[in-house]
Short mmCIF file of C-alpha atoms and ligand atoms in Angstrom, two decimals:
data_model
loop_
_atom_site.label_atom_id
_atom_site.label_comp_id
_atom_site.label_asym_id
_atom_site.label_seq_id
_atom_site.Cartn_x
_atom_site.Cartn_y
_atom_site.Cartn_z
CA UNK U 1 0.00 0.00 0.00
CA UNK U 2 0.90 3.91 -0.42
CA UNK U 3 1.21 5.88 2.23
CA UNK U 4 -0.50 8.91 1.99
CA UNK U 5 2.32 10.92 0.93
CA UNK U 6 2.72 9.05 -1.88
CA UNK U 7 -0.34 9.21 -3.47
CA UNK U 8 -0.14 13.10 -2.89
CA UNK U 9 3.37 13.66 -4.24
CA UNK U 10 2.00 11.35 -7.38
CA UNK U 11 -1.47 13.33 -7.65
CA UNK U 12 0.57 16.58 -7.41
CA UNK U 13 2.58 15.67 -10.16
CA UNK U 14 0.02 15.18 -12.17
CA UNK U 15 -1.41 19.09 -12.07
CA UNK U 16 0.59 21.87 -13.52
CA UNK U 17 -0.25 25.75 -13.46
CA UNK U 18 -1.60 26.64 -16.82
CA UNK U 19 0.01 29.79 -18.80
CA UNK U 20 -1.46 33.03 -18.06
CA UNK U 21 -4.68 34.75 -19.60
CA UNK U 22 -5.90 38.06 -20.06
CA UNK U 23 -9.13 38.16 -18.59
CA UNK U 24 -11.67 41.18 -18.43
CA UNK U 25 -11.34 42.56 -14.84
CA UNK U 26 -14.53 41.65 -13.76
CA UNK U 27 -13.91 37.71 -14.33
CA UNK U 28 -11.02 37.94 -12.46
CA UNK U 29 -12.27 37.91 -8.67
CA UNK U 30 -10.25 35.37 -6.51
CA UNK U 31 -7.73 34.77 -9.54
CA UNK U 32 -4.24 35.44 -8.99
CA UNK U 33 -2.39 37.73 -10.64
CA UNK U 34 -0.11 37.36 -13.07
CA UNK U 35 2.04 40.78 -13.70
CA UNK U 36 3.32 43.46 -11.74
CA UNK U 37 0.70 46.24 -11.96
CA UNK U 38 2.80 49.57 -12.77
CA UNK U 39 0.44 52.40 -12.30
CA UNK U 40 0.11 54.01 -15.78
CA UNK U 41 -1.61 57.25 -14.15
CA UNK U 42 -1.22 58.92 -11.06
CA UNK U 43 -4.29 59.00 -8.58
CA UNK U 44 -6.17 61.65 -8.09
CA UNK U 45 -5.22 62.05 -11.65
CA UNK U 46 -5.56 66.31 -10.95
CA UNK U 47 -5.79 68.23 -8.20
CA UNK U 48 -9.69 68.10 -7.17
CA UNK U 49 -12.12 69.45 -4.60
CA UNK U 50 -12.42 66.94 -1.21
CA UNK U 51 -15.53 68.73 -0.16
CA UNK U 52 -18.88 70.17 -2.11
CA UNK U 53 -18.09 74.22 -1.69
CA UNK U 54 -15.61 76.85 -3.07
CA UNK U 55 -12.69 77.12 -4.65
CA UNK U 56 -10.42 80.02 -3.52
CA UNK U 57 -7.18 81.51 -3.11
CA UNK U 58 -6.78 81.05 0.72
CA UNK U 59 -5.39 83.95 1.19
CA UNK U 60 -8.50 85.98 0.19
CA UNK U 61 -10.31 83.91 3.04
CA UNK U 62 -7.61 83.53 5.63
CA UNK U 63 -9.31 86.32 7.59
CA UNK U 64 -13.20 85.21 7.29
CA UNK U 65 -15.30 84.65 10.82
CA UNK U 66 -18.81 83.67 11.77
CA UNK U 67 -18.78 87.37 12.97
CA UNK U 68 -16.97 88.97 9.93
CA UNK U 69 -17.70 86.91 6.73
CA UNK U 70 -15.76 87.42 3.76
CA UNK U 71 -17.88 87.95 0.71
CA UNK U 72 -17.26 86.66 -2.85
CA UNK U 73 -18.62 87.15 -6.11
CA UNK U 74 -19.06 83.45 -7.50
CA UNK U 75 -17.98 83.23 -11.18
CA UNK U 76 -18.10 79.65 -11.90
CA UNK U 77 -19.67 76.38 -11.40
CA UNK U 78 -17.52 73.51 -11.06
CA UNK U 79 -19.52 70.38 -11.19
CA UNK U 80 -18.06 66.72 -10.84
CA UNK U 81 -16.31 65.84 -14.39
CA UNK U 82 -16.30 69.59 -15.88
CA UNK U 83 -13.59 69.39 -18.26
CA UNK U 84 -12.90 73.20 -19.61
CA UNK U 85 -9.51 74.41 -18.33
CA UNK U 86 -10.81 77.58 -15.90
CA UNK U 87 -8.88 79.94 -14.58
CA UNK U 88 -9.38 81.62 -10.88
CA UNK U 89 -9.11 85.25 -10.39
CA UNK U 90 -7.68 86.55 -7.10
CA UNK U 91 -10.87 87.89 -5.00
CA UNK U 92 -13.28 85.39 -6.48
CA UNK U 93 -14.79 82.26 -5.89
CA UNK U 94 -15.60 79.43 -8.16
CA UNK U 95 -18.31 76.87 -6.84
CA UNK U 96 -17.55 73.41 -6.83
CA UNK U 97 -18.49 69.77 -6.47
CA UNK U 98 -16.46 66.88 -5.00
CA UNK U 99 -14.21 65.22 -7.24
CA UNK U 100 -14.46 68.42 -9.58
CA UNK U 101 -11.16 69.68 -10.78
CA UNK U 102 -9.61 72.90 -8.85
CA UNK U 103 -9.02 75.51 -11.35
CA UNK U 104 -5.91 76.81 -11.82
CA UNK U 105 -4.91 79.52 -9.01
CA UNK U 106 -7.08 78.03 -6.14
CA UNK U 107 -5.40 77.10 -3.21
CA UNK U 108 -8.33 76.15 -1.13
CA UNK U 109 -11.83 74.64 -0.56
CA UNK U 110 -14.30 76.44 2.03
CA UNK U 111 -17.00 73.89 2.25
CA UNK U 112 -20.71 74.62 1.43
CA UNK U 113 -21.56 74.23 5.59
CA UNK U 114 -19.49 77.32 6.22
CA UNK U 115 -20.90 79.56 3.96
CA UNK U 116 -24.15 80.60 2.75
CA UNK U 117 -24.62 78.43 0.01
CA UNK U 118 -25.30 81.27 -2.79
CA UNK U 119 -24.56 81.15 -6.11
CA UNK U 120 -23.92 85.09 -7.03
CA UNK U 121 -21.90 86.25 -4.00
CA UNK U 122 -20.88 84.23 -1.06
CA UNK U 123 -20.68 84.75 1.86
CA UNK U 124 -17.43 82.73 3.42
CA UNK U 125 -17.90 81.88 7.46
CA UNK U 126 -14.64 80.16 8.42
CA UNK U 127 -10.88 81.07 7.64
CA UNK U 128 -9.56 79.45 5.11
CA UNK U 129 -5.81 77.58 5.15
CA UNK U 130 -3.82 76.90 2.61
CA UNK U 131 -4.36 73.37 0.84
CA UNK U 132 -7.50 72.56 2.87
CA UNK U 133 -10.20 69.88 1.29
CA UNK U 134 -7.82 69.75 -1.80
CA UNK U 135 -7.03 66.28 -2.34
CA UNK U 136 -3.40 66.67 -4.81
CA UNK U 137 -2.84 64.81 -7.83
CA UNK U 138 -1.16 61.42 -7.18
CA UNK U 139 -1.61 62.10 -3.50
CA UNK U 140 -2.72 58.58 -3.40
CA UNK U 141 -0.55 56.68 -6.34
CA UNK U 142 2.34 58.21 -8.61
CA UNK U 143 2.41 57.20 -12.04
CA UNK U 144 4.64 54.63 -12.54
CA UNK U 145 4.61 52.92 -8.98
CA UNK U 146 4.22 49.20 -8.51
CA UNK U 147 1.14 48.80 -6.91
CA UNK U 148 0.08 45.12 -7.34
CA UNK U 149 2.75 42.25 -7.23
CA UNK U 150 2.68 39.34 -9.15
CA UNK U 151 1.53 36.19 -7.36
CA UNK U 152 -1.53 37.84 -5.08
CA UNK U 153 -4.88 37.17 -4.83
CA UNK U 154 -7.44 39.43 -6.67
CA UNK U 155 -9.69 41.08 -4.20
CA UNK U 156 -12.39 43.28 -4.72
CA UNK U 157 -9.81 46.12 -3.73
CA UNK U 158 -7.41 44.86 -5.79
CA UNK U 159 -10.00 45.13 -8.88
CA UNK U 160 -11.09 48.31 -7.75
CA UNK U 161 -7.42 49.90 -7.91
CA UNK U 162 -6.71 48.09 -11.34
CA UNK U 163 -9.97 49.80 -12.38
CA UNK U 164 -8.90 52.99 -10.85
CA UNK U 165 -6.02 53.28 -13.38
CA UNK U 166 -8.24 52.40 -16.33
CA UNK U 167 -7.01 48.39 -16.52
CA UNK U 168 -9.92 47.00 -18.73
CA UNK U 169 -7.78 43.77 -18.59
CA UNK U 170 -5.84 42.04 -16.62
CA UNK U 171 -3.27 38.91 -16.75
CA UNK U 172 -3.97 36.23 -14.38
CA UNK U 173 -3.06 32.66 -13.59
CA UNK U 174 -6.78 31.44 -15.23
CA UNK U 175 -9.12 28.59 -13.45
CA UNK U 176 -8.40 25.10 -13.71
CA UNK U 177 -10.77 23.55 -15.82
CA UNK U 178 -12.14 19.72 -14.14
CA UNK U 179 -14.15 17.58 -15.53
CA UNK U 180 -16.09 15.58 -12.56
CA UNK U 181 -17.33 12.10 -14.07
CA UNK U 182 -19.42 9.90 -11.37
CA UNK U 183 -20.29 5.88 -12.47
CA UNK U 184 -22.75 3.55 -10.96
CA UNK U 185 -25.72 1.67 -12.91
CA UNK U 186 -27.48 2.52 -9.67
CA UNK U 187 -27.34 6.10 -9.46
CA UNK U 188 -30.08 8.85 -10.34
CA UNK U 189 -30.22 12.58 -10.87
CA UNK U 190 -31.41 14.26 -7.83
CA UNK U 191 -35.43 15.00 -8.44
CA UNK U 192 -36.24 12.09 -10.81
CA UNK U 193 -38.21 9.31 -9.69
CA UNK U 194 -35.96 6.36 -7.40
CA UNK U 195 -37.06 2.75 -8.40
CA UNK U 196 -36.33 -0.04 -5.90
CA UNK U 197 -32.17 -0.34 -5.22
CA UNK U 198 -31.44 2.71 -6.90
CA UNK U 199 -29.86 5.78 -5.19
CA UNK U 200 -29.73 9.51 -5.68
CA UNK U 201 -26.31 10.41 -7.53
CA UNK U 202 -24.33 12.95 -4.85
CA UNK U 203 -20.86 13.05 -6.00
CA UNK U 204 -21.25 15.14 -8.65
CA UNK U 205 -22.79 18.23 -7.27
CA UNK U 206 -20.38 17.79 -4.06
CA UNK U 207 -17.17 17.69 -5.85
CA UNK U 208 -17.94 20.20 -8.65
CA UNK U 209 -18.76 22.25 -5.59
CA UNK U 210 -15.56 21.43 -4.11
CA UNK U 211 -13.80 22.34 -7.45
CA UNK U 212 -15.61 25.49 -7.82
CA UNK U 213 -15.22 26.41 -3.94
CA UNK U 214 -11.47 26.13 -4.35
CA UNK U 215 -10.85 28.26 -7.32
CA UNK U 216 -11.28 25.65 -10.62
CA UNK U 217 -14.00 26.25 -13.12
CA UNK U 218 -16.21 22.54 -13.82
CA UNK U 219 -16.24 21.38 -17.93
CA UNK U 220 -19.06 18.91 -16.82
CA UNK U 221 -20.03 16.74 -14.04
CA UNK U 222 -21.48 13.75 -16.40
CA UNK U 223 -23.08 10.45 -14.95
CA UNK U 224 -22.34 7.16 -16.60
CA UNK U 225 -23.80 3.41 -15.23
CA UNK U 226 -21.14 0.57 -14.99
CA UNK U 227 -20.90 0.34 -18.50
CA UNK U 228 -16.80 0.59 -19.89
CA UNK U 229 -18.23 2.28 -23.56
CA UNK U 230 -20.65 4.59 -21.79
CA UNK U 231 -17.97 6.07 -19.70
CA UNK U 232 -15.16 5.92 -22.53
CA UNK U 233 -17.39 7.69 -24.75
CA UNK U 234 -18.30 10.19 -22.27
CA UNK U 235 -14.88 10.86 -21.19
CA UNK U 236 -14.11 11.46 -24.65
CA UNK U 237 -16.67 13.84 -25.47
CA UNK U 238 -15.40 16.10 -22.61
CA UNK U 239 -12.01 15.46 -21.78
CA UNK U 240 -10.43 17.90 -24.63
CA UNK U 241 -11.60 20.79 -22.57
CA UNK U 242 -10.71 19.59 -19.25
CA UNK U 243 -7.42 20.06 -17.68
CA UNK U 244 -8.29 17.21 -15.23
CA UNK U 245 -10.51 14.75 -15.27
CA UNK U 246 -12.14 13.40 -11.59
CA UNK U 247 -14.35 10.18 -11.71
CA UNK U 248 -15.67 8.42 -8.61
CA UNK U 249 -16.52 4.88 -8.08
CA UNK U 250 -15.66 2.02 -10.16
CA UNK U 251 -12.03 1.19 -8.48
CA UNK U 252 -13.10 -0.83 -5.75
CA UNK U 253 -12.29 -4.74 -5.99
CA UNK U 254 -15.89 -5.67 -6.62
CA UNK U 255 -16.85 -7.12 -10.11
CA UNK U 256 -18.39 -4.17 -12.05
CA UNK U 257 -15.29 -1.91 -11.60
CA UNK U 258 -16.30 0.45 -14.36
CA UNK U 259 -13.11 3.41 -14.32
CA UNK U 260 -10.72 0.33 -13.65
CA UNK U 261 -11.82 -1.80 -16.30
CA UNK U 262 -11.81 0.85 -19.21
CA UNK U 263 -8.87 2.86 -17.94
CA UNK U 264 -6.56 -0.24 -16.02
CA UNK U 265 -5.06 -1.03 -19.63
CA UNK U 266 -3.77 2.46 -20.47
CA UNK U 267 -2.17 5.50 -18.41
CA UNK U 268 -4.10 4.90 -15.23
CA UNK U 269 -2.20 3.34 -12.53
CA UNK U 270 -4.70 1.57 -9.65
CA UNK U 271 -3.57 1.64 -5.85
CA UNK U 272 -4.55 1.48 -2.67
CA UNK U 273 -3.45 3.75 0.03
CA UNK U 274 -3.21 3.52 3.34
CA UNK U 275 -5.63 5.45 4.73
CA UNK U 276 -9.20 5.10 5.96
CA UNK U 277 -11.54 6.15 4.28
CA UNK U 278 -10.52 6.67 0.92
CA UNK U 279 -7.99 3.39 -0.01
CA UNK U 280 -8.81 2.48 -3.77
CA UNK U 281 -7.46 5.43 -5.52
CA UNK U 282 -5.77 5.78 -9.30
CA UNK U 283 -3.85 8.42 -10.60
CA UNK U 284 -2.36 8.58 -14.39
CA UNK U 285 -3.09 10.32 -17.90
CA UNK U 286 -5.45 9.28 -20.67
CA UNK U 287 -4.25 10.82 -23.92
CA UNK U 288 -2.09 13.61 -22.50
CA UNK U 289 -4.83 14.45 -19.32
CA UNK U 290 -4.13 13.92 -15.94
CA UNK U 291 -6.87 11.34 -14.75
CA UNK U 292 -7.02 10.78 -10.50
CA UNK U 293 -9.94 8.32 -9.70
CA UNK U 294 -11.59 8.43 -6.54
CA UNK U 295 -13.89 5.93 -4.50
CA UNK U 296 -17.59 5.92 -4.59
CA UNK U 297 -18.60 6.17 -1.25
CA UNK U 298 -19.40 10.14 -0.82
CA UNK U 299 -17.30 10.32 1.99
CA UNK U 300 -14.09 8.54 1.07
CA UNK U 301 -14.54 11.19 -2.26
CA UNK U 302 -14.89 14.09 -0.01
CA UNK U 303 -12.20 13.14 1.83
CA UNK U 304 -10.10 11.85 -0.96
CA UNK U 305 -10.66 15.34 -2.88
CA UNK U 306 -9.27 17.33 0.45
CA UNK U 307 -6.40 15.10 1.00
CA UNK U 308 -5.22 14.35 -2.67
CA UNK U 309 -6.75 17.32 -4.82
CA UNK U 310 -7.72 20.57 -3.48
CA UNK U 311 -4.02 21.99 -2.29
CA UNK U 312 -2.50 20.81 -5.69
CA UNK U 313 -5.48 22.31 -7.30
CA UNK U 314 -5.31 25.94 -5.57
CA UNK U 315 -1.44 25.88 -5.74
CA UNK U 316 -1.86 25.53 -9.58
CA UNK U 317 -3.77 28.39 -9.66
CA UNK U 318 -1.27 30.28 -7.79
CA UNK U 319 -2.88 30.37 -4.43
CA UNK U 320 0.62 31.30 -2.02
CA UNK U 321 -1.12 28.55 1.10
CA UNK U 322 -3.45 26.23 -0.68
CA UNK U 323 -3.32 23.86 2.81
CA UNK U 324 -6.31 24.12 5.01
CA UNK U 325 -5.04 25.76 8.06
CA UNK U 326 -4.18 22.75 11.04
CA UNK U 327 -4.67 22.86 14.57
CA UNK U 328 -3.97 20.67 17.47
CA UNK U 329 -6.96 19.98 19.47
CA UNK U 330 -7.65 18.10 22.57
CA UNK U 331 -10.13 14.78 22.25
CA UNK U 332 -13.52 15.03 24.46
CA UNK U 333 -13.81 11.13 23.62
CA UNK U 334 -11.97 7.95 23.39
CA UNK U 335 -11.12 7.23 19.79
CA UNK U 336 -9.87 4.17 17.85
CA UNK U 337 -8.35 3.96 14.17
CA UNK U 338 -6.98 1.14 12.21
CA UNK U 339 -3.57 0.58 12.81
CA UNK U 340 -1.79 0.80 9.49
CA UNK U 341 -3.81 3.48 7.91
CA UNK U 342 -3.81 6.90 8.59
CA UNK U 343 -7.48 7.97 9.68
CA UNK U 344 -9.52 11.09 8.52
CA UNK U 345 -12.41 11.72 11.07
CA UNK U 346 -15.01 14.16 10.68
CA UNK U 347 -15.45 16.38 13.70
CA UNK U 348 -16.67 19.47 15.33
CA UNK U 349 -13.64 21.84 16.57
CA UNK U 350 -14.48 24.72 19.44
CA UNK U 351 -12.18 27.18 18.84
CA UNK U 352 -13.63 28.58 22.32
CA UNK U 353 -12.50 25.37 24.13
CA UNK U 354 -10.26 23.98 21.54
CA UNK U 355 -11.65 20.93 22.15
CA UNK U 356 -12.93 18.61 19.18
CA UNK U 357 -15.38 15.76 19.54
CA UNK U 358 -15.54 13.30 16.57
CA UNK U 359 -18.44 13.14 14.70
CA UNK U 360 -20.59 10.30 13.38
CA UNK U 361 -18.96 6.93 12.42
CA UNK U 362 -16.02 6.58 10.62
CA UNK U 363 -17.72 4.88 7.70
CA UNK U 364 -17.36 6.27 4.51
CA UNK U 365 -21.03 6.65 3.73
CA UNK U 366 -22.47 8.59 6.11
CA UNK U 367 -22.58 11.86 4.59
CA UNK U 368 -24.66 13.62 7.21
CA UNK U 369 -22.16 13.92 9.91
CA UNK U 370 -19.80 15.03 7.25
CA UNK U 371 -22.30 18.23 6.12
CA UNK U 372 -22.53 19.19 9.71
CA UNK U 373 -18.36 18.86 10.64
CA UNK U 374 -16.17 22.11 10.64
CA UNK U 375 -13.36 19.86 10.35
CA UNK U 376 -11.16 16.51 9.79
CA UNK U 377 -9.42 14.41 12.77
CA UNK U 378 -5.80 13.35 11.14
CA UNK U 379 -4.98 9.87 13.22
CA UNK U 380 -1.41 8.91 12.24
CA UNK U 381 -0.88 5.11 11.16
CA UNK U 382 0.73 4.18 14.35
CA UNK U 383 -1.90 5.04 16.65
CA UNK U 384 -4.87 2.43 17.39
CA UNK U 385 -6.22 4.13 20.36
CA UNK U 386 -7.14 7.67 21.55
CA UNK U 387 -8.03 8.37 25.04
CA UNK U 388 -10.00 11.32 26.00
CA UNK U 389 -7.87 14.37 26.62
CA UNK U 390 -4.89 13.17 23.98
CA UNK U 391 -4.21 16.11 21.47
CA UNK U 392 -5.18 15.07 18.09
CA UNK U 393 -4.15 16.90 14.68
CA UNK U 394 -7.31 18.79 12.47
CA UNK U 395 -7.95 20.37 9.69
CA UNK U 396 -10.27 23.54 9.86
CA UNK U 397 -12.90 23.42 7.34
CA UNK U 398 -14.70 26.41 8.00
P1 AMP D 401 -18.14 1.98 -5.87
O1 AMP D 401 -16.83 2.59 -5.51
O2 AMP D 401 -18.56 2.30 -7.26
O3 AMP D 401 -18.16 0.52 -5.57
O4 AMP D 401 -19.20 2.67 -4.93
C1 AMP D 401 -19.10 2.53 -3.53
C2 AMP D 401 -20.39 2.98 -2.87
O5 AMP D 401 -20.61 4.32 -3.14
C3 AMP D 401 -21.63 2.26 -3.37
O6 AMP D 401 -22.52 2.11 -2.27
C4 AMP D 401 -22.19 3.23 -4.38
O7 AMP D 401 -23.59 3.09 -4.55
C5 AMP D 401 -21.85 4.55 -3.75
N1 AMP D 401 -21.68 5.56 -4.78
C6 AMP D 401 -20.83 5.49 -5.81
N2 AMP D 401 -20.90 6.59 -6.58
C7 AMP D 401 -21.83 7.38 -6.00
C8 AMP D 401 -22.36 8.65 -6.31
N3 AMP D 401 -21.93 9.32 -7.39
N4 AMP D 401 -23.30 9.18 -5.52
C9 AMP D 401 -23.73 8.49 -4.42
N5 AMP D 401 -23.25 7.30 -4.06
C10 AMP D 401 -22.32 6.73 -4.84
MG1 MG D 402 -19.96 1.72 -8.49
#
């Protein structure tokens, strides 16, 4: 048998980064980037008014009181996105809007609150300093600065700076494209009718969830029964867009072993590793794409997808810590595991207590303790037993 490691150094292997895209910036949330953003503008692009008010020179409102207003004749209106050059004359004020551009010769902004609002002659209540509610051109960003590295995360500030300098486009490390395949001649769609001995498909719509939750984009997530030209023929239908192709079921040792009967013959190698749940794996290439096969039951899948295929997944999409974050909690219960095989339990972490308490069975079908966990128990191979109290490695989920 594998060890885990194995299987994940062989799975890893298997997924490389694809070459960078230009993207339109609003597809490009969560994607990381891949160029240095240089600013090609500054930011405020021109000196502009902070406040709704008046433009003046501050000198001619440096003495102006409650008690002793200063009094202006207003000779322009500056609204937000005015674009005429305008000059200001000393012993005049211009009225303007935030963001509007100062004209040339104002030094100051008295804002509407301290005046009396009038639009032929105002009347100015508050001294005036030099440079106050201005906002200067590249006050916040000079032209030419890096501002974004190469390698981080898109966030919606990021996109709002990049649109801030007028970047319609940006290059970025693009999604990994999966396709998620699930087999079984017993499976349905959920919300068609269940006959006797058939069950509602769930793999699909978890792991394309999974994909999508940790950055990839999903081709398909195609159903096929145990039939070895149903599933070749839908692999091939899909598999030229797919960067990575996921199936689940099929690999088991039973005798209607669909993925391992039409893939055992070509680049798929079959294994089991020693872990619990989640041992029948496979990992290769057909025709040139990377292929990992996972187990049927939903939770050995799950499980299988966090431990094999999510951190290679988000680190070849750039993501700079693609692990779950790990904690060491302490055990409410007694615990066993399988000697041997390292054991993933689900459980509930209290970050108040940091105390976890397993949940549900460690069988690899029940899915319901799984949807209500926060995160996984790691048991190492060489432990059998876990007393309450012991400290026991997790993974956070949440
Ligand atoms: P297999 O690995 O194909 O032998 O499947 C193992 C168990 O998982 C069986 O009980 C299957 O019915 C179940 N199973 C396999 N695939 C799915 C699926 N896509 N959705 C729900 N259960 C599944
Ligand atoms: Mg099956």
């Amino acid at each position: 048998m594998r060890t885990v490691e194995e299987h994940q150094r062989v799975v890893a292997g298997l997924i490389e980064r694809r070459p960078p895209v230009r993207l339109p910036i609003s597809e490009t949330l969560g994607l990381t980037l891949a160029e240095d953003i240089v600013a090609p503008l500054s930011l405020p692009g021109f000196d502009n008014s902070a406040m709704d008010g008046y433009a003046v020179m501050a000198e001619d409102a440096a003495g102006a009181s409650e008690d002793r207003p200063v009094l202006l004749p207003v000779v322009e209106d500056i609204p937000a996105g005015r674009t005429d050059p305008l000059v200001l004359q000393p012993g005049t004020a211009h009225r303007i809007m935030t963001g509007a551009p100062l004209p040339r010769g104002a030094t100051a902004v008295v804002p509407v609150e301290a005046t009396n609002a009038a639009t032929d002659t105002v009347a100015i209540r508050a001294a005036a300093r030099p440079g106050q509610h201005v906002r200067t051109a590249g006050e916040d960003v000079t032209a030419g600065t890096t501002v974004l590295r190469s390698g981080v995360a898109l966030t919606p500030a990021a996109l709002g700076l990049a649109a801030a300098l007028g970047l319609g486009e940006l290059s970025v490390i693009p999604r990994h494209r999966v396709l998620v395949m699930s087999t079984g001649t017993e499976l349905v769609a959920p919300g068609m009718p269940l006959q006797p001995g058939q069950i509602y498909e769930s793999n699909a719509v978890m792991l394309a969830a999974a994909i999508r939750e940790a950055g990839g984009e999903v081709v398909a997530s195609p159903m096929t029964g145990d039939d070895v030209d149903a599933f070749r023929d839908t692999l091939g239908r899909y598999a030229g867009e797919a960067d990575l192709v996921i199936t689940t079921g099929g690999v088991s040792a039973g005798a209607y072993e669909v993925v391992k009967d039409a893939l055992g013959a070509g680049g798929v190698e079959f294994t089991k590793v020693a872990m619990q749940p989640g041992m029948p794996q496979g990992a290769g290439r057909v025709g040139g794409t990377p292929v990992v096969t996972l187990p049927g039951n939903p939770v050995s899948a799950l499980v299988s997808f966090e431990v094999f295929l999510r951190v290679p997944l988000r680190a070849a999409m750039g993501v700079v810590q693609p692990e779950r974050p790990r904690r060491n909690a302490v055990l409410t219960e007694d615990l066993t595991s399988p000697r041997g095989k390292r054991q993933f339990r689900r459980g509930v972490f209290d970050p108040g207590t940091g105390e976890v308490t397993s949940y549900g069975p460690p069988a690899s079908h029940h899915l319901r303790w799984l949807a209500s966990a926060n995160c996984l128990l790691e048991i190492p191979e060489d432990v059998s037993e876990l007393p309450a109290g012991s400290r026991v490695d997790i993974w956070d989920l949440s």
